[in-house]
Coordinates of N, CA and C in Angstrom, one line a residue:
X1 N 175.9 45.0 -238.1 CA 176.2 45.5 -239.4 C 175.0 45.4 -240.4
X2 N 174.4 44.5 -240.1 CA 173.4 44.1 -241.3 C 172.1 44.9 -240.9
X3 N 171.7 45.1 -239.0 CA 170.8 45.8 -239.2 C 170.7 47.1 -239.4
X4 N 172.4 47.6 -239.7 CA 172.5 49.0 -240.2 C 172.2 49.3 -241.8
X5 N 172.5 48.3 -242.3 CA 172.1 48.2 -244.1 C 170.7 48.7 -244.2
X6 N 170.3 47.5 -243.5 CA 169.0 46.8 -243.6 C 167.8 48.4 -243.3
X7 N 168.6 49.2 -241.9 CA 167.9 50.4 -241.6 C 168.0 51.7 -242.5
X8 N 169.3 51.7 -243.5 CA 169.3 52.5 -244.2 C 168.5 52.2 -246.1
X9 N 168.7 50.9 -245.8 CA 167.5 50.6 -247.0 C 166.0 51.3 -246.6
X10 N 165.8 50.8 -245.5 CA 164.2 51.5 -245.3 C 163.8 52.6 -245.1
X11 N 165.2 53.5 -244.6 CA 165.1 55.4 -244.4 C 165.1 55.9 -245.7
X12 N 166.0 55.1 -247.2 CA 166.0 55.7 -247.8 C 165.3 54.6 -249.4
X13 N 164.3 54.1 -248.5 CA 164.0 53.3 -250.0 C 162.6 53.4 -250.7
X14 N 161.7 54.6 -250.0 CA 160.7 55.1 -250.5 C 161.1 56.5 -251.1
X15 N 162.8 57.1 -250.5 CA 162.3 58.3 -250.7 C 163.2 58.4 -252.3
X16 N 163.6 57.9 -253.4 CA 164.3 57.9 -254.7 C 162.5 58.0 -255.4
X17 N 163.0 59.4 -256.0 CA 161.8 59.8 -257.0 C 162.4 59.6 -258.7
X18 N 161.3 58.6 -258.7 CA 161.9 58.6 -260.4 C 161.2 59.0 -261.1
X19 N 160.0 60.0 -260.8 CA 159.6 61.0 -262.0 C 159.1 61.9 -261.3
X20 N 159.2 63.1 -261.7 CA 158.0 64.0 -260.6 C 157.9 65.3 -261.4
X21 N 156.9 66.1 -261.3 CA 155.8 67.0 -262.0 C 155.3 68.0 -261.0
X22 N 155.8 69.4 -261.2 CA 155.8 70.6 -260.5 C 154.6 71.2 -260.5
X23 N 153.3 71.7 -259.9 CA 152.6 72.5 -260.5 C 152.3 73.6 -259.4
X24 N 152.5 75.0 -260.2 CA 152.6 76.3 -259.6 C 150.9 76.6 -259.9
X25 N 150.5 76.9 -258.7 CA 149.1 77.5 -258.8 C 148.9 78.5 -257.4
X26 N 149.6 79.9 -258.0 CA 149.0 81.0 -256.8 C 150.0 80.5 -255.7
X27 N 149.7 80.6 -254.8 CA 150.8 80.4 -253.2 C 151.1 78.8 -253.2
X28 N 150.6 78.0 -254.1 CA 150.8 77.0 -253.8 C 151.5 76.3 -255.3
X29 N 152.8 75.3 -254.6 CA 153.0 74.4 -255.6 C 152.9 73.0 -255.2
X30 N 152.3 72.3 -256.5 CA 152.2 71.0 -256.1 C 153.0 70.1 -256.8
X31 N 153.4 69.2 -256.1 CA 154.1 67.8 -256.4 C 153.9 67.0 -256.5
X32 N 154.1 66.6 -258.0 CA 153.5 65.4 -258.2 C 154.9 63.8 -258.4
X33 N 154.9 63.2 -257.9 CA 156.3 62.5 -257.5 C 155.9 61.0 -257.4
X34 N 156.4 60.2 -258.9 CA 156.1 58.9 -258.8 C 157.4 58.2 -257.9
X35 N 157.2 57.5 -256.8 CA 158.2 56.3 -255.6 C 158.0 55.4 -256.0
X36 N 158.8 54.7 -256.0 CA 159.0 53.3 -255.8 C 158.7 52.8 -253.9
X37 N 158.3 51.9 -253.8 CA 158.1 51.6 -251.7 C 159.0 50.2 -252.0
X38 N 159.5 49.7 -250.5 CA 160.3 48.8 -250.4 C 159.7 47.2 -251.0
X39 N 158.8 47.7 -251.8 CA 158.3 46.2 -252.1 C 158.0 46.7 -253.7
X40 N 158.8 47.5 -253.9 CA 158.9 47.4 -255.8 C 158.2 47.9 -256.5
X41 N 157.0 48.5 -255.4 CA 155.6 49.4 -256.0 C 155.8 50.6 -256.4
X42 N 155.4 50.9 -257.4 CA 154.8 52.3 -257.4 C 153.7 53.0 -257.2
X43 N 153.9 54.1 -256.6 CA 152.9 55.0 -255.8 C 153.5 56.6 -256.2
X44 N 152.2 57.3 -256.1 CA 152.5 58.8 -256.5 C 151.9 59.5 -254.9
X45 N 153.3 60.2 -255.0 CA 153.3 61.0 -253.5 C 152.8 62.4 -254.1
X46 N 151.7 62.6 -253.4 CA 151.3 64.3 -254.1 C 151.2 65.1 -252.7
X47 N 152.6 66.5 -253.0 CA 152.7 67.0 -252.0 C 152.4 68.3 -252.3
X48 N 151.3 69.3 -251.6 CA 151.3 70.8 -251.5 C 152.1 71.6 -251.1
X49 N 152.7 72.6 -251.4 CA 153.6 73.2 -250.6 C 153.3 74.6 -250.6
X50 N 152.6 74.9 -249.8 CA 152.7 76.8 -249.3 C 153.5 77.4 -248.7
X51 N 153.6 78.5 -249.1 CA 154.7 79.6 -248.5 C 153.9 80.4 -247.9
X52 N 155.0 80.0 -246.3 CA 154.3 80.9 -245.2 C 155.1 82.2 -244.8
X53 N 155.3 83.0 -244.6 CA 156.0 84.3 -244.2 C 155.6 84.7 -242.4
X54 N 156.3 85.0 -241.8 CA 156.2 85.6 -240.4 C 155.4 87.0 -240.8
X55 N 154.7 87.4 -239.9 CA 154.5 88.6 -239.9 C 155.1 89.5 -239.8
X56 N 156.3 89.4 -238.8 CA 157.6 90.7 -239.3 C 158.3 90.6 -240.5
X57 N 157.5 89.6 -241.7 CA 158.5 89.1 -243.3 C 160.2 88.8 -242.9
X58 N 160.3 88.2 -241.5 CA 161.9 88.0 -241.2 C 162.3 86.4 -241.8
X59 N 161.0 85.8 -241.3 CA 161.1 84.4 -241.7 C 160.3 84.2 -242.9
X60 N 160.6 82.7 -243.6 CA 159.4 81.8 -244.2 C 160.3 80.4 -243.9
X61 N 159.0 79.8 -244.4 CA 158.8 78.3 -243.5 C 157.6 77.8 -244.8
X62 N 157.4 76.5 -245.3 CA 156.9 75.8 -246.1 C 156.2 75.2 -245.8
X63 N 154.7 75.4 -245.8 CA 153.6 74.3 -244.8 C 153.5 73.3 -246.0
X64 N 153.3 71.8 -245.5 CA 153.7 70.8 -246.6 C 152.5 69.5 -246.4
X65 N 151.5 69.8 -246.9 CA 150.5 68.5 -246.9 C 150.7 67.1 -247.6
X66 N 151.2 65.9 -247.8 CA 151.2 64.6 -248.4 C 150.1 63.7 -248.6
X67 N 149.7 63.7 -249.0 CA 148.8 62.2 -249.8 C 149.5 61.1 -250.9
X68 N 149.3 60.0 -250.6 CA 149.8 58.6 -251.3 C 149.1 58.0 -251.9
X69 N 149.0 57.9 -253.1 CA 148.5 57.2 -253.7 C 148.9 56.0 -254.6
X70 N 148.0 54.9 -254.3 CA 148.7 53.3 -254.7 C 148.0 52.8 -256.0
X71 N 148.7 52.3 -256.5 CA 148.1 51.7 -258.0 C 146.9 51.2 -257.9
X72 N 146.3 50.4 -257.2 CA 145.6 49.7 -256.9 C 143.9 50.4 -257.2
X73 N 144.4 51.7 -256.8 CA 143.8 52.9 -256.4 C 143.5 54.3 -257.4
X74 N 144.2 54.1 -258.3 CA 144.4 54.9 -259.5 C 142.7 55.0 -259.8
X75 N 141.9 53.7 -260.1 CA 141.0 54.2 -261.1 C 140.0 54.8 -259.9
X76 N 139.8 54.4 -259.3 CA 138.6 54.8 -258.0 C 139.3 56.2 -257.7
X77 N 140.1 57.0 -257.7 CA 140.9 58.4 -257.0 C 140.1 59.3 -258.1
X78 N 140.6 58.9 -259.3 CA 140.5 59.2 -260.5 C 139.1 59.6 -261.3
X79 N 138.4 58.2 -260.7 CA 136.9 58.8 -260.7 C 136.4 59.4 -259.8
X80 N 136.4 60.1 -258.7 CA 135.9 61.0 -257.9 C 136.9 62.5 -258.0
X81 N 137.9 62.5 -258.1 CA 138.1 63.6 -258.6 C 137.6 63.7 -259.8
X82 N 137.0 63.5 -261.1 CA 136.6 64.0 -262.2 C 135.0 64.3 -261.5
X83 N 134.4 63.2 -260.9 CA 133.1 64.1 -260.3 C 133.2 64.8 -259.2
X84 N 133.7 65.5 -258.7 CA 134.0 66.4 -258.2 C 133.9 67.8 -258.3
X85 N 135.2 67.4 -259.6 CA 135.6 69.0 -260.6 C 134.7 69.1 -261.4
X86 N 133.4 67.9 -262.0 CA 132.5 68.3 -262.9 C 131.2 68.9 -262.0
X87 N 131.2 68.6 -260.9 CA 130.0 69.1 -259.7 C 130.2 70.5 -259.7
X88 N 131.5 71.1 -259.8 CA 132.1 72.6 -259.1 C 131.7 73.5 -260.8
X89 N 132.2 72.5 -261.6 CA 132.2 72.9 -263.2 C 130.6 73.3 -263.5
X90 N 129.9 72.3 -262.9 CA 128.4 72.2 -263.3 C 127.8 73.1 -262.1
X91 N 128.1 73.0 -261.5 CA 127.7 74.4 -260.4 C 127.6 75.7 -260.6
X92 N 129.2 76.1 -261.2 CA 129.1 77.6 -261.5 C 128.6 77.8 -262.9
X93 N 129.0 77.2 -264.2 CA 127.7 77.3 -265.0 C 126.3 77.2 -264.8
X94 N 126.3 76.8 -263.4 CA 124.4 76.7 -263.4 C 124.1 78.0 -262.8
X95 N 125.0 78.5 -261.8 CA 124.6 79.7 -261.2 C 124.6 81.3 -262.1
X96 N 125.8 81.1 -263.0 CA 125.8 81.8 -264.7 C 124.3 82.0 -265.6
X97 N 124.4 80.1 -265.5 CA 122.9 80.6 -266.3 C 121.4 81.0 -265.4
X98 N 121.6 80.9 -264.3 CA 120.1 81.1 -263.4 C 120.7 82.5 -263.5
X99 N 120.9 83.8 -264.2 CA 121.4 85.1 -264.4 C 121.3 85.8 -263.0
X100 N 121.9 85.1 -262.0 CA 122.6 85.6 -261.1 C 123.7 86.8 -261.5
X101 N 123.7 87.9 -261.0 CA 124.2 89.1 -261.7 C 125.6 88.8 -260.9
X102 N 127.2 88.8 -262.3 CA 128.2 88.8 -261.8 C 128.7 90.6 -262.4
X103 N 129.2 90.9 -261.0 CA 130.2 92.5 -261.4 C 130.8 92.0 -262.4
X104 N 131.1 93.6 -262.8 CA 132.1 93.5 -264.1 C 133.8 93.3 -263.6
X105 N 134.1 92.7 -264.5 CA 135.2 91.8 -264.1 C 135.4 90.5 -263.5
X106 N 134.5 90.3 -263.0 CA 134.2 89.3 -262.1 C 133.7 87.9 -262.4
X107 N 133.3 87.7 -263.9 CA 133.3 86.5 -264.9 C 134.2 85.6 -264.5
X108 N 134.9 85.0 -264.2 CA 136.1 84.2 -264.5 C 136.0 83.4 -262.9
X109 N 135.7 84.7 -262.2 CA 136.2 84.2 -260.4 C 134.8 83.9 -260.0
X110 N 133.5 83.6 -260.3 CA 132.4 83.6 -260.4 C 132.4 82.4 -259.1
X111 N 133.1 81.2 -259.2 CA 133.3 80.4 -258.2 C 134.4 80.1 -257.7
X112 N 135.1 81.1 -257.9 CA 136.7 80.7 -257.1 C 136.2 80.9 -255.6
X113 N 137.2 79.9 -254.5 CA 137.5 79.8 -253.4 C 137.8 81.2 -252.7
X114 N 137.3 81.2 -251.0 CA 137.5 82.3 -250.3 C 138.9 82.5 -250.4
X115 N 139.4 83.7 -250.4 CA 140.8 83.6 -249.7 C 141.6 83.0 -248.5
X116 N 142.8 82.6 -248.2 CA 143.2 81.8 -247.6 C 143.0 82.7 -246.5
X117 N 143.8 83.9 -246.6 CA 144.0 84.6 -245.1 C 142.4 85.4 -244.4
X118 N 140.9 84.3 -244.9 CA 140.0 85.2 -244.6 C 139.8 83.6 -243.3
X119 N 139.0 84.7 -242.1 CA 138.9 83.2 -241.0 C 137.6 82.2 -241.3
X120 N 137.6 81.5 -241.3 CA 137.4 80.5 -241.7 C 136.7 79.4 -240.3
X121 N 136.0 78.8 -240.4 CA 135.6 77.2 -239.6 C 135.6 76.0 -239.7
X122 N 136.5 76.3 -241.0 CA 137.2 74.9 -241.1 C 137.8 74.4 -240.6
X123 N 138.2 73.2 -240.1 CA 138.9 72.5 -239.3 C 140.2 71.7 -240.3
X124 N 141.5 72.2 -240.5 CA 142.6 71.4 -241.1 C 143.6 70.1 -240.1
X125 N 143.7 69.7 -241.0 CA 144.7 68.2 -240.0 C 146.2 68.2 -241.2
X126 N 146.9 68.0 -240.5 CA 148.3 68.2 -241.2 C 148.8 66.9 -240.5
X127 N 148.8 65.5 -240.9 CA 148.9 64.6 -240.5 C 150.0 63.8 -241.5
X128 N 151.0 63.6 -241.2 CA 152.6 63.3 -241.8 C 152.9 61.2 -241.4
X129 N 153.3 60.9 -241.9 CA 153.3 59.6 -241.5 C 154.7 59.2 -241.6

């Protein structure tokens, strides 16, 4: 009896979200989702969620990436994604000003990412814990 408690505390004691934050960007939305873990912590579970479609459009299915992040961890995360986004930021302004010629219309997307559905050599890991 007790290690049935005991097992449903642990199946279901990371997963009570007591705050969480939606963001829609293009095919993808992200979640932002503060947990509590069985030791009282708080941690923000950040999940991607793309929508996949079959190619006969009969089905969709949700491809779902997770990353955890622990308080401990906040300020070090925090400082590499700001240099990061200021490397990408400082990149395409630099390429702007070396008057690299952008088509018309084409200002804005100057350094946006390839499209998803172009092939690629990237290697992805979808690793769930």
């Amino acid at each position: 009896m007790e290690d049935s408690i005991k097992k449903r505390h642990v199946e279901n004691g990371d997963r009570e979200i007591l705050y969480s934050r939606a963001i829609k960007a293009g095919k993808r939305i992200y979640y932002l989702d503060v947990k509590k873990n069985l030791k009282d912590d708080l941690f923000i579970a950040v999940t991607e969620s793309k929508k996949i479609q079959s190619k006969d459009h009969l089905e969709v299915s949700f491809e779902k990436h997770k990353i955890f992040l622990y308080k401990e961890d906040f300020e070090k995360f925090m400082e590499g994604m700001r240099d990061v986004i200021d490397y990408i930021q400082n990149a395409c302004s630099h390429e702007s000003a070396e008057g690299i010629e952008i088509p018309a219309g084409k200002e804005d997307d100057s350094c946006d990412f390839p499209e998803e559905d172009t092939p690629s050599d990237n290697i992805k890991l979808n690793i769930e814990f």
